[in-house]
PDB file of C-alpha atoms in Angstrom:
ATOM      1  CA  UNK A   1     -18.423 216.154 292.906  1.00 39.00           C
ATOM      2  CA  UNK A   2     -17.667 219.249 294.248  1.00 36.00           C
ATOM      3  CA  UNK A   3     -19.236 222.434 292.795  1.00 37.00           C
ATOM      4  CA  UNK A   4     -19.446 226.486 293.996  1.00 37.00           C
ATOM      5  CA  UNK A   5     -22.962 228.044 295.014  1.00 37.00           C
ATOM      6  CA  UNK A   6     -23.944 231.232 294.746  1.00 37.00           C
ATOM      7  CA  UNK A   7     -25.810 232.061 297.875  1.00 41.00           C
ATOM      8  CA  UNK A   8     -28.270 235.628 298.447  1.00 42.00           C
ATOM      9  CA  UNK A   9     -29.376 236.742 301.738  1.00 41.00           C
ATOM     10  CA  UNK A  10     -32.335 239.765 301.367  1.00 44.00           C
ATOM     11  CA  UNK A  11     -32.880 241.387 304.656  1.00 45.00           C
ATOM     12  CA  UNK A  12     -36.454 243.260 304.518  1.00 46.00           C
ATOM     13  CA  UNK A  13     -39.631 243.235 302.487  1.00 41.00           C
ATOM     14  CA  UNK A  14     -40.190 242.994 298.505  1.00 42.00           C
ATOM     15  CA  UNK A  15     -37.661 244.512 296.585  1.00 43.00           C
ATOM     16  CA  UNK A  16     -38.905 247.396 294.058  1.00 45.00           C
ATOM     17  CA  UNK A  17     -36.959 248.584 291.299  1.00 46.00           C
ATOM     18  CA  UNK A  18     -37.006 252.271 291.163  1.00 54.00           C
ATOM     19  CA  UNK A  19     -36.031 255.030 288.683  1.00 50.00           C
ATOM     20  CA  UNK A  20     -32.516 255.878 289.042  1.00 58.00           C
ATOM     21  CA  UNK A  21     -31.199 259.683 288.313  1.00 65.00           C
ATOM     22  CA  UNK A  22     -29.035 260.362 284.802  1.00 74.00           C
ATOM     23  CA  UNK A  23     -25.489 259.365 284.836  1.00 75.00           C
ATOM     24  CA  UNK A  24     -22.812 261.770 283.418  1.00 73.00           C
ATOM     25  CA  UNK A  25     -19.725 260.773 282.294  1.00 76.00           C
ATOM     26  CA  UNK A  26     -16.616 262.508 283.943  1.00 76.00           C
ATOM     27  CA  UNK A  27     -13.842 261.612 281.100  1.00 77.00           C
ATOM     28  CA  UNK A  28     -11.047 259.297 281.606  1.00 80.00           C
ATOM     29  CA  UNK A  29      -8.228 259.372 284.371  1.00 80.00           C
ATOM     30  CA  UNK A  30      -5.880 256.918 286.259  1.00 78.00           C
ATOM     31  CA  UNK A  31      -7.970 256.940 289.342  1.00 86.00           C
ATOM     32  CA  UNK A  32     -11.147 258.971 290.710  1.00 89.00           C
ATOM     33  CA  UNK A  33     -10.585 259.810 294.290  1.00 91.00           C
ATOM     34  CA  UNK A  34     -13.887 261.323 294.714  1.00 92.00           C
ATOM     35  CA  UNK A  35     -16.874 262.962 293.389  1.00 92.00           C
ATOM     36  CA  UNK A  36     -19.462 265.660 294.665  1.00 93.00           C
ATOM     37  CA  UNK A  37     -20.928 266.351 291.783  1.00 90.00           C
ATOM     38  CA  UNK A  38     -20.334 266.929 288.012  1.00 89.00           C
ATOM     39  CA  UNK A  39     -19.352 269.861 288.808  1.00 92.00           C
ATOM     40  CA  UNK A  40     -17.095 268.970 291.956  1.00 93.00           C
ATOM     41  CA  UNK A  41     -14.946 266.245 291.984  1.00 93.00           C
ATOM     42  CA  UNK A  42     -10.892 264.763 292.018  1.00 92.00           C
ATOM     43  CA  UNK A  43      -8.723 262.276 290.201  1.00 91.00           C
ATOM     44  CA  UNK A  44      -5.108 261.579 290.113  1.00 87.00           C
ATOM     45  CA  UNK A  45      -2.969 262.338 287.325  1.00 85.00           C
ATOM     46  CA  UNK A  46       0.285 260.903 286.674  1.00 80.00           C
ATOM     47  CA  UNK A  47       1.864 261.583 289.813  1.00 80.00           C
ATOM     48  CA  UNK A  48      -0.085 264.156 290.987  1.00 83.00           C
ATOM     49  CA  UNK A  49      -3.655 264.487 292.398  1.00 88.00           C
ATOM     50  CA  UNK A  50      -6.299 267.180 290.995  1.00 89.00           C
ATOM     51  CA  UNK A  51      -9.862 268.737 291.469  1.00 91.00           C
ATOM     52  CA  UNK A  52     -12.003 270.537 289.210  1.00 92.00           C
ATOM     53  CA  UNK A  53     -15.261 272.946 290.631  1.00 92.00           C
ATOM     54  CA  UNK A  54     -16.323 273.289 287.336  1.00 92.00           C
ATOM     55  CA  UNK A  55     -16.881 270.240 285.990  1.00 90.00           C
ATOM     56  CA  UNK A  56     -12.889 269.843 284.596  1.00 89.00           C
ATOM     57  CA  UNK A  57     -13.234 273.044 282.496  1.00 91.00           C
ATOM     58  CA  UNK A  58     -10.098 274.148 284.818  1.00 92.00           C
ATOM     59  CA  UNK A  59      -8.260 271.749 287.128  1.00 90.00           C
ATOM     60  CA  UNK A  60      -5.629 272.683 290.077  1.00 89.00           C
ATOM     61  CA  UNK A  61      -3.273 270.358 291.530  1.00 86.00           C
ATOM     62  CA  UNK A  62      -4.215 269.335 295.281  1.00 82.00           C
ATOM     63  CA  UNK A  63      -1.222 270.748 297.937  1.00 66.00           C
ATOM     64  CA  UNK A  64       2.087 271.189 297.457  1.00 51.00           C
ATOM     65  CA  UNK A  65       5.533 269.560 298.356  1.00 50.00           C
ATOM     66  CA  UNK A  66       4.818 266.456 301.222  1.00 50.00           C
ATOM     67  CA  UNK A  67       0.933 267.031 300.170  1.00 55.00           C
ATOM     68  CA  UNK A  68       1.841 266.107 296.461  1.00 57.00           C
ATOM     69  CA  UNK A  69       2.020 263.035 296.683  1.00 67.00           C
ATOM     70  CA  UNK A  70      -1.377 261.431 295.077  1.00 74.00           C
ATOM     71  CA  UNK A  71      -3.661 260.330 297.267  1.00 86.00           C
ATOM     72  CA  UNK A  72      -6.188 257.208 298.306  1.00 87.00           C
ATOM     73  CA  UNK A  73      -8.890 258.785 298.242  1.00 91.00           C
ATOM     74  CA  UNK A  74     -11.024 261.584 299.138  1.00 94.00           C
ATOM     75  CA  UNK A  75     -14.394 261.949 300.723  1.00 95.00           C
ATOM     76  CA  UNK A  76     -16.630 265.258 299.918  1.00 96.00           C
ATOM     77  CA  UNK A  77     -18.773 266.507 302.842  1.00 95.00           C
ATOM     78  CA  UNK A  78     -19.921 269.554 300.790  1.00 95.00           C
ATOM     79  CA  UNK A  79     -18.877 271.357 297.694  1.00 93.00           C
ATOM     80  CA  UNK A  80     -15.768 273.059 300.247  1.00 94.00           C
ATOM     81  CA  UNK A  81     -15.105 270.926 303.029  1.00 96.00           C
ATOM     82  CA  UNK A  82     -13.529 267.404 301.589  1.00 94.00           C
ATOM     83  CA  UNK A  83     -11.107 264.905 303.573  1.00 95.00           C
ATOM     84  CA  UNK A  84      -8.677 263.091 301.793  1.00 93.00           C
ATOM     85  CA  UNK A  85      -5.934 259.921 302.679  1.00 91.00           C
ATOM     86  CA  UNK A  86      -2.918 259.501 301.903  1.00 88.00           C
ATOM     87  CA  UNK A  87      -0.361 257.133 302.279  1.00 84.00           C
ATOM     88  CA  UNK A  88       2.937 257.636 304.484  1.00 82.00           C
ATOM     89  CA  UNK A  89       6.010 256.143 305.624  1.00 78.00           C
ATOM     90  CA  UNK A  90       4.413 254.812 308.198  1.00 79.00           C
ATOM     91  CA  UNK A  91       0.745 254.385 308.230  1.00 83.00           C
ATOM     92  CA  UNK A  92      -2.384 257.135 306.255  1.00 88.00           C
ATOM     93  CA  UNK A  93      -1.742 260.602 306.346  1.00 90.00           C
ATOM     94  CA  UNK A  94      -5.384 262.024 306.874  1.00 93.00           C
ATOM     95  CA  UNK A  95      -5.569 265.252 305.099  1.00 93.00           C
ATOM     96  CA  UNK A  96      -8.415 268.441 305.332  1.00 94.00           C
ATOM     97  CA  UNK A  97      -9.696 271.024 303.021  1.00 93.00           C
ATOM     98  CA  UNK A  98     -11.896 273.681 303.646  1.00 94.00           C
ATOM     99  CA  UNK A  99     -11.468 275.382 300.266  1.00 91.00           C
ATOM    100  CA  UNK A 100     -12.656 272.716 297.784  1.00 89.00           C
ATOM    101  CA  UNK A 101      -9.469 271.094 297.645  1.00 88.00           C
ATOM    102  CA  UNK A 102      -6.818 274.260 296.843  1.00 86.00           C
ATOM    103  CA  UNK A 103      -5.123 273.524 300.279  1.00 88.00           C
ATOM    104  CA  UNK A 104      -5.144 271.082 302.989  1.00 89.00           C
ATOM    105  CA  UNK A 105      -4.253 270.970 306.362  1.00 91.00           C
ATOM    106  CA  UNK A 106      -2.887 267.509 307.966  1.00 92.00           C
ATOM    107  CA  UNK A 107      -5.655 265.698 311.198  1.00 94.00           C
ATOM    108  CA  UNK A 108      -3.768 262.855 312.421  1.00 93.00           C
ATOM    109  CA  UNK A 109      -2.430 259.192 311.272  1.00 91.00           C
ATOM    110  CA  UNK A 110      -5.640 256.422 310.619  1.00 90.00           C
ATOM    111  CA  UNK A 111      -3.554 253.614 311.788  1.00 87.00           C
ATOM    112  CA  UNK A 112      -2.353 252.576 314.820  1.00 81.00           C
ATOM    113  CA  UNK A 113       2.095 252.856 315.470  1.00 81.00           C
ATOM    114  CA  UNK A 114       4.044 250.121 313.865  1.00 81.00           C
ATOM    115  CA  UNK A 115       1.948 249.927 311.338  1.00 80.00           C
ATOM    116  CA  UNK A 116       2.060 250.454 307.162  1.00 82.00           C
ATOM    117  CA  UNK A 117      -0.649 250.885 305.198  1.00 81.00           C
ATOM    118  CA  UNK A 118      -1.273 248.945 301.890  1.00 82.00           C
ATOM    119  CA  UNK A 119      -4.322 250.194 300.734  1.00 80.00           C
ATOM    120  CA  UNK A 120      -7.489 251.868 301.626  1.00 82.00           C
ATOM    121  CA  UNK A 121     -10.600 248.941 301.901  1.00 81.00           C
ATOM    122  CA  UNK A 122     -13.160 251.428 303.233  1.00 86.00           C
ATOM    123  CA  UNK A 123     -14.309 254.649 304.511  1.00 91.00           C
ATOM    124  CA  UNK A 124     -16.542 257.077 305.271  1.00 93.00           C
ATOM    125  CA  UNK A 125     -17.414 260.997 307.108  1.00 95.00           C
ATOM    126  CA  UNK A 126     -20.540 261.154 308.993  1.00 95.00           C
ATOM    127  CA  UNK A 127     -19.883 264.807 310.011  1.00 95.00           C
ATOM    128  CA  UNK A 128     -16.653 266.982 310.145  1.00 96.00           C
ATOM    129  CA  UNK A 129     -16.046 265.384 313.367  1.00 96.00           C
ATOM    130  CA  UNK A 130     -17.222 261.264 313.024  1.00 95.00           C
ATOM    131  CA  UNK A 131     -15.045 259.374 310.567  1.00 94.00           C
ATOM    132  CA  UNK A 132     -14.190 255.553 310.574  1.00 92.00           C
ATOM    133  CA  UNK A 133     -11.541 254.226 308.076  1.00 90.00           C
ATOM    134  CA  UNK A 134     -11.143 250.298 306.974  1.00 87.00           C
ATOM    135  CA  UNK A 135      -7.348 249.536 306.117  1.00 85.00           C
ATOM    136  CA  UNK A 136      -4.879 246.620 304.904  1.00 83.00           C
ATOM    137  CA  UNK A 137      -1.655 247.285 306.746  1.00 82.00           C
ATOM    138  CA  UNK A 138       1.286 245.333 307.197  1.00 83.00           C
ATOM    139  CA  UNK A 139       3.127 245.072 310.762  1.00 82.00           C
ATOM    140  CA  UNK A 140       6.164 246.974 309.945  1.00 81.00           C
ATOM    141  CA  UNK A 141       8.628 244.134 313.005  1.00 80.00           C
ATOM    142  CA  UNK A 142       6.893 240.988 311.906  1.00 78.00           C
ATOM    143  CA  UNK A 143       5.615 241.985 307.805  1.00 75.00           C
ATOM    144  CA  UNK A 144       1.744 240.236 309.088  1.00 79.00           C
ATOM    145  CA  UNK A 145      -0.934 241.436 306.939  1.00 80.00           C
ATOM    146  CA  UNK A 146      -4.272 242.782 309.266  1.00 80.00           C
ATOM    147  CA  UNK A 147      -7.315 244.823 308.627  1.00 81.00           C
ATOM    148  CA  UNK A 148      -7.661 248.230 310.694  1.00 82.00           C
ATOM    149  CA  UNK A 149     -10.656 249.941 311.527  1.00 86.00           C
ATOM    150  CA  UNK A 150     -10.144 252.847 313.417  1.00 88.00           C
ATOM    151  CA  UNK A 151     -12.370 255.835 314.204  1.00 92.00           C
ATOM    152  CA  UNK A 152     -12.685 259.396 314.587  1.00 95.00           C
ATOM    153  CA  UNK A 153     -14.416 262.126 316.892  1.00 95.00           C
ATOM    154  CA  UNK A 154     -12.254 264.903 316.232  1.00 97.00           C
ATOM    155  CA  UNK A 155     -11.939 265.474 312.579  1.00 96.00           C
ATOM    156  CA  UNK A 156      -9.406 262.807 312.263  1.00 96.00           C
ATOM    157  CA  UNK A 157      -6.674 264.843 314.782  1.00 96.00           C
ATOM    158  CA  UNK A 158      -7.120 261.024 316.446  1.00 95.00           C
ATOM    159  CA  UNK A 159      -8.070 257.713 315.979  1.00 92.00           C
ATOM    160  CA  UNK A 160      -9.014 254.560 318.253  1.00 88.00           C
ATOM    161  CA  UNK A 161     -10.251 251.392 317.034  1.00 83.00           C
ATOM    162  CA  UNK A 162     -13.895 250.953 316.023  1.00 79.00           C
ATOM    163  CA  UNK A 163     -14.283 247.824 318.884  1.00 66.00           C
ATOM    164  CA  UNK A 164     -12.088 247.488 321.832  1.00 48.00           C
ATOM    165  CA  UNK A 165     -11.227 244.064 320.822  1.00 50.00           C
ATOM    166  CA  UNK A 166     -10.633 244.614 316.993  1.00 52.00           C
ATOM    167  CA  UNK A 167     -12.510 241.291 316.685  1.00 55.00           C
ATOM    168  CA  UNK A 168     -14.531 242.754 313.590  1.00 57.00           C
ATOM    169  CA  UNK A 169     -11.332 243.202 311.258  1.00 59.00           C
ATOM    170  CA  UNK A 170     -10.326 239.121 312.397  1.00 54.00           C
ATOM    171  CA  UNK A 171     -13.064 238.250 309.963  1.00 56.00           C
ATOM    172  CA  UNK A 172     -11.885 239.792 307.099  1.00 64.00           C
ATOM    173  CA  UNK A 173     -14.680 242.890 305.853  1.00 67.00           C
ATOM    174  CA  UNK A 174     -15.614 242.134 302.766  1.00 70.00           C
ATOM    175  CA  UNK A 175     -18.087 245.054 302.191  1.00 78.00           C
ATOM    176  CA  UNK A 176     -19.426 247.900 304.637  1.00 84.00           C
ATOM    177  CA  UNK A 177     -22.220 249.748 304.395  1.00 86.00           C
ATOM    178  CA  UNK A 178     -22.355 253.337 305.910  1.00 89.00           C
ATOM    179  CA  UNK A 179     -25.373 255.420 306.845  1.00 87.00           C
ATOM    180  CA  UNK A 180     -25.618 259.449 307.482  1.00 84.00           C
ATOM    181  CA  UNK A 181     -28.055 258.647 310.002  1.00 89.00           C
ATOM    182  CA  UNK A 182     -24.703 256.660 312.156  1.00 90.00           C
ATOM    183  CA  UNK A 183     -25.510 253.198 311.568  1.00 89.00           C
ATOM    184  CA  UNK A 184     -23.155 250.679 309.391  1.00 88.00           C
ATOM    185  CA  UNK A 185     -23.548 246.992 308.499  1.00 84.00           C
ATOM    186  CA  UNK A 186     -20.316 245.367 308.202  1.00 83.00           C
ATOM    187  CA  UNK A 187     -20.468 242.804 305.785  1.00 78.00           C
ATOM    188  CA  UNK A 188     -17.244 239.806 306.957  1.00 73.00           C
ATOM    189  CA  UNK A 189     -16.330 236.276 305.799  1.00 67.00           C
ATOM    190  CA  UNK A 190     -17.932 235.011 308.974  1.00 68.00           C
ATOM    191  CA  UNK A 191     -20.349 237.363 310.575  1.00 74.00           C
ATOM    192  CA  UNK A 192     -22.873 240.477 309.059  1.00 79.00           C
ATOM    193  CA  UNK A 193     -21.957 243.017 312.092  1.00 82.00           C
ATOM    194  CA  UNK A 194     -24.237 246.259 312.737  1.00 85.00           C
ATOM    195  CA  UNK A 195     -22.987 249.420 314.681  1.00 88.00           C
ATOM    196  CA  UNK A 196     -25.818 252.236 315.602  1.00 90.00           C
ATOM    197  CA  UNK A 197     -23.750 254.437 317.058  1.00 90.00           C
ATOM    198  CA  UNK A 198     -20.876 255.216 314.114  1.00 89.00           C
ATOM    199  CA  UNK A 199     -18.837 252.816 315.123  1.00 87.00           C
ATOM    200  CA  UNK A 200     -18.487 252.818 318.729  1.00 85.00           C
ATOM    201  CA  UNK A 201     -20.272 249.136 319.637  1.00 86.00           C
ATOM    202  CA  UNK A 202     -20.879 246.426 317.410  1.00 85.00           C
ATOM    203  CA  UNK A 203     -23.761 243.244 317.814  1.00 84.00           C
ATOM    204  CA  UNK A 204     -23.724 240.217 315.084  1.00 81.00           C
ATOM    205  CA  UNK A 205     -26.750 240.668 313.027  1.00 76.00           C
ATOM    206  CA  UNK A 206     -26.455 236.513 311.393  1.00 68.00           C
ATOM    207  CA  UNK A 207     -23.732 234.509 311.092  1.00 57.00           C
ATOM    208  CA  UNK A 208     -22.831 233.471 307.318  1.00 56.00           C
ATOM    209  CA  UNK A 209     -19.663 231.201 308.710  1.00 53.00           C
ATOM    210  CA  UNK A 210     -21.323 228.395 307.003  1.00 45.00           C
ATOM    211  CA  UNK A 211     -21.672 229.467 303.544  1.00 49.00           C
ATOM    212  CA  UNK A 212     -19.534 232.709 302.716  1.00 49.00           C
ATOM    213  CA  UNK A 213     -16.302 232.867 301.132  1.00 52.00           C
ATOM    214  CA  UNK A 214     -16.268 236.357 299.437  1.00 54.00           C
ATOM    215  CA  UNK A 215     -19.502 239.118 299.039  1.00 56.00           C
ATOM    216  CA  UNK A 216     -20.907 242.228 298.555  1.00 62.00           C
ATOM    217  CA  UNK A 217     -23.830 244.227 299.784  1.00 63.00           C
ATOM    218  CA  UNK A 218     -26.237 246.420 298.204  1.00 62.00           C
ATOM    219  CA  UNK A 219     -28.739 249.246 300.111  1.00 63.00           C
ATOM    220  CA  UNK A 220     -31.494 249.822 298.332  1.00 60.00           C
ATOM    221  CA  UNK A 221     -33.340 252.546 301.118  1.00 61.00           C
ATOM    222  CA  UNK A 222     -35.755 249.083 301.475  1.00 64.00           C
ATOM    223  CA  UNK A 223     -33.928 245.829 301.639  1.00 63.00           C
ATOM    224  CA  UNK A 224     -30.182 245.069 301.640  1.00 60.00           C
ATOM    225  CA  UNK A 225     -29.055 242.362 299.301  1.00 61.00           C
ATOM    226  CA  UNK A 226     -25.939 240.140 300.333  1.00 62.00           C
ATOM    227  CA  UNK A 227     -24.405 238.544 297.511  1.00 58.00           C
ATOM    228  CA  UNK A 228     -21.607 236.060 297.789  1.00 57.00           C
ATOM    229  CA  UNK A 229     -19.605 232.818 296.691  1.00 58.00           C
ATOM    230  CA  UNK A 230     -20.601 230.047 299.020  1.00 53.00           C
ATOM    231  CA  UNK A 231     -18.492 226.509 299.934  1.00 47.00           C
ATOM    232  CA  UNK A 232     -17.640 223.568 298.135  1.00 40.00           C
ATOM    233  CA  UNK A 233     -20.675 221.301 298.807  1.00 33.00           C
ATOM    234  CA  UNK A 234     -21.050 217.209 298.133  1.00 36.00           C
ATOM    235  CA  UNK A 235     -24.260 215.721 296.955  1.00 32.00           C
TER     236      UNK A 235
END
């Protein structure tokens, strides 16, 4: 008979539970795009996208005519300087604010040409200059779903693919874990990948081709905990 198993992988030593800081709770909206701090953070509304620097006493509505359009997300580098993503006919707009989210200026496009973007899997800012984003796009000739990850040096102005042979996305990320200090662990259906260098070279840290059908990783500053839904197997 054939039955599912749930399969962990710990990388490291003994995990230790630790004290974790107070939560606060923001209120209700369709869709947080981001948060700083209480004080500092956005959701979309309806049709439109917002921000509040004082913890939603008063809220302003992010850009104005092709900028109001609500967004995929938004990353906060500091209490002023936030990115945010949104989607375009064709591919992810990648917006920039240097005022806390009252105005943006547009970088670049996150996806290659010929290409649409469905929805934002992943991403993350190193800096103001280092960026990688993780996208489900459609080919807008042939309508094939594929998995993007591009990268940024420039603030997002432009984008190349995190590995010259885009062999990363053919295993289908699952999870990614990103690190200020430039390292991520890209967590696939086939292969945990590691990049030191924010994205620029890649090395297979195990292969899970054997047992993983869908997962998720946790960082706990220690260990990091793989979790996932393994095969079918026969006794």
């Amino acid at each position: 008979m054939k039955k599912l198993l749930l399969s962990l992988i710990v990388f490291g030593s003994m995990y230790s539970v630790e004290a974790q800081n107070e939560w606060n709770y923001l209120g209700d909206q369709d869709k947080y795009l981001g948060v700083y701090d209480e004080m500092h953070y956005s959701y979309n509304a309806g049709l439109q996208s917002k921000f509040t620097t004082d913890g939603g006493s008063t809220e302003g509505t992010i850009g104005a005519g092709s900028f109001s359009k609500p967004l995929q997300r938004i990353f906060y580098l500091s209490e002023d300087v936030l990115f945010a993503v949104q989607k375009v006919d064709p591919g992810f707009r990648v917006l920039k604010s240097t005022d806390g989210g009252a105005n943006f200026t547009t970088q670049g496009n996150c996806l290659p040409p010929g290409r649409q973007g469905v929805f934002l899997l992943h991403g993350h800012w190193f800096n103001e200059n280092d960026g990688i984003m993780v996208s489900r796009t459609v080919d807008l000739n042939f309508g094939n779903l594929e998995d993007y990850m591009m990268r940024t040096t420039d603030g997002g102005v432009t984008w190349t693919h995190a590995n010259a042979s885009d062999t990363l996305m053919a295993n289908e990320p699952e999870d990614v874990i990103f690190n200020d200090d430039g390292s991520i662990i890209l967590f696939a259906k086939k292969d945990i990948y590691k990049s030191t260098d924010k994205g620029a070279t890649w090395s297979v840290m195990t292969d899970v081709n054997s047992l993983w059908n869908e997962g998720d990783m946790i960082d706990d500053g220690d260990n990091m905990w793989g979790v996932g839904e393994g095969p079918s197997l026969t006794t």
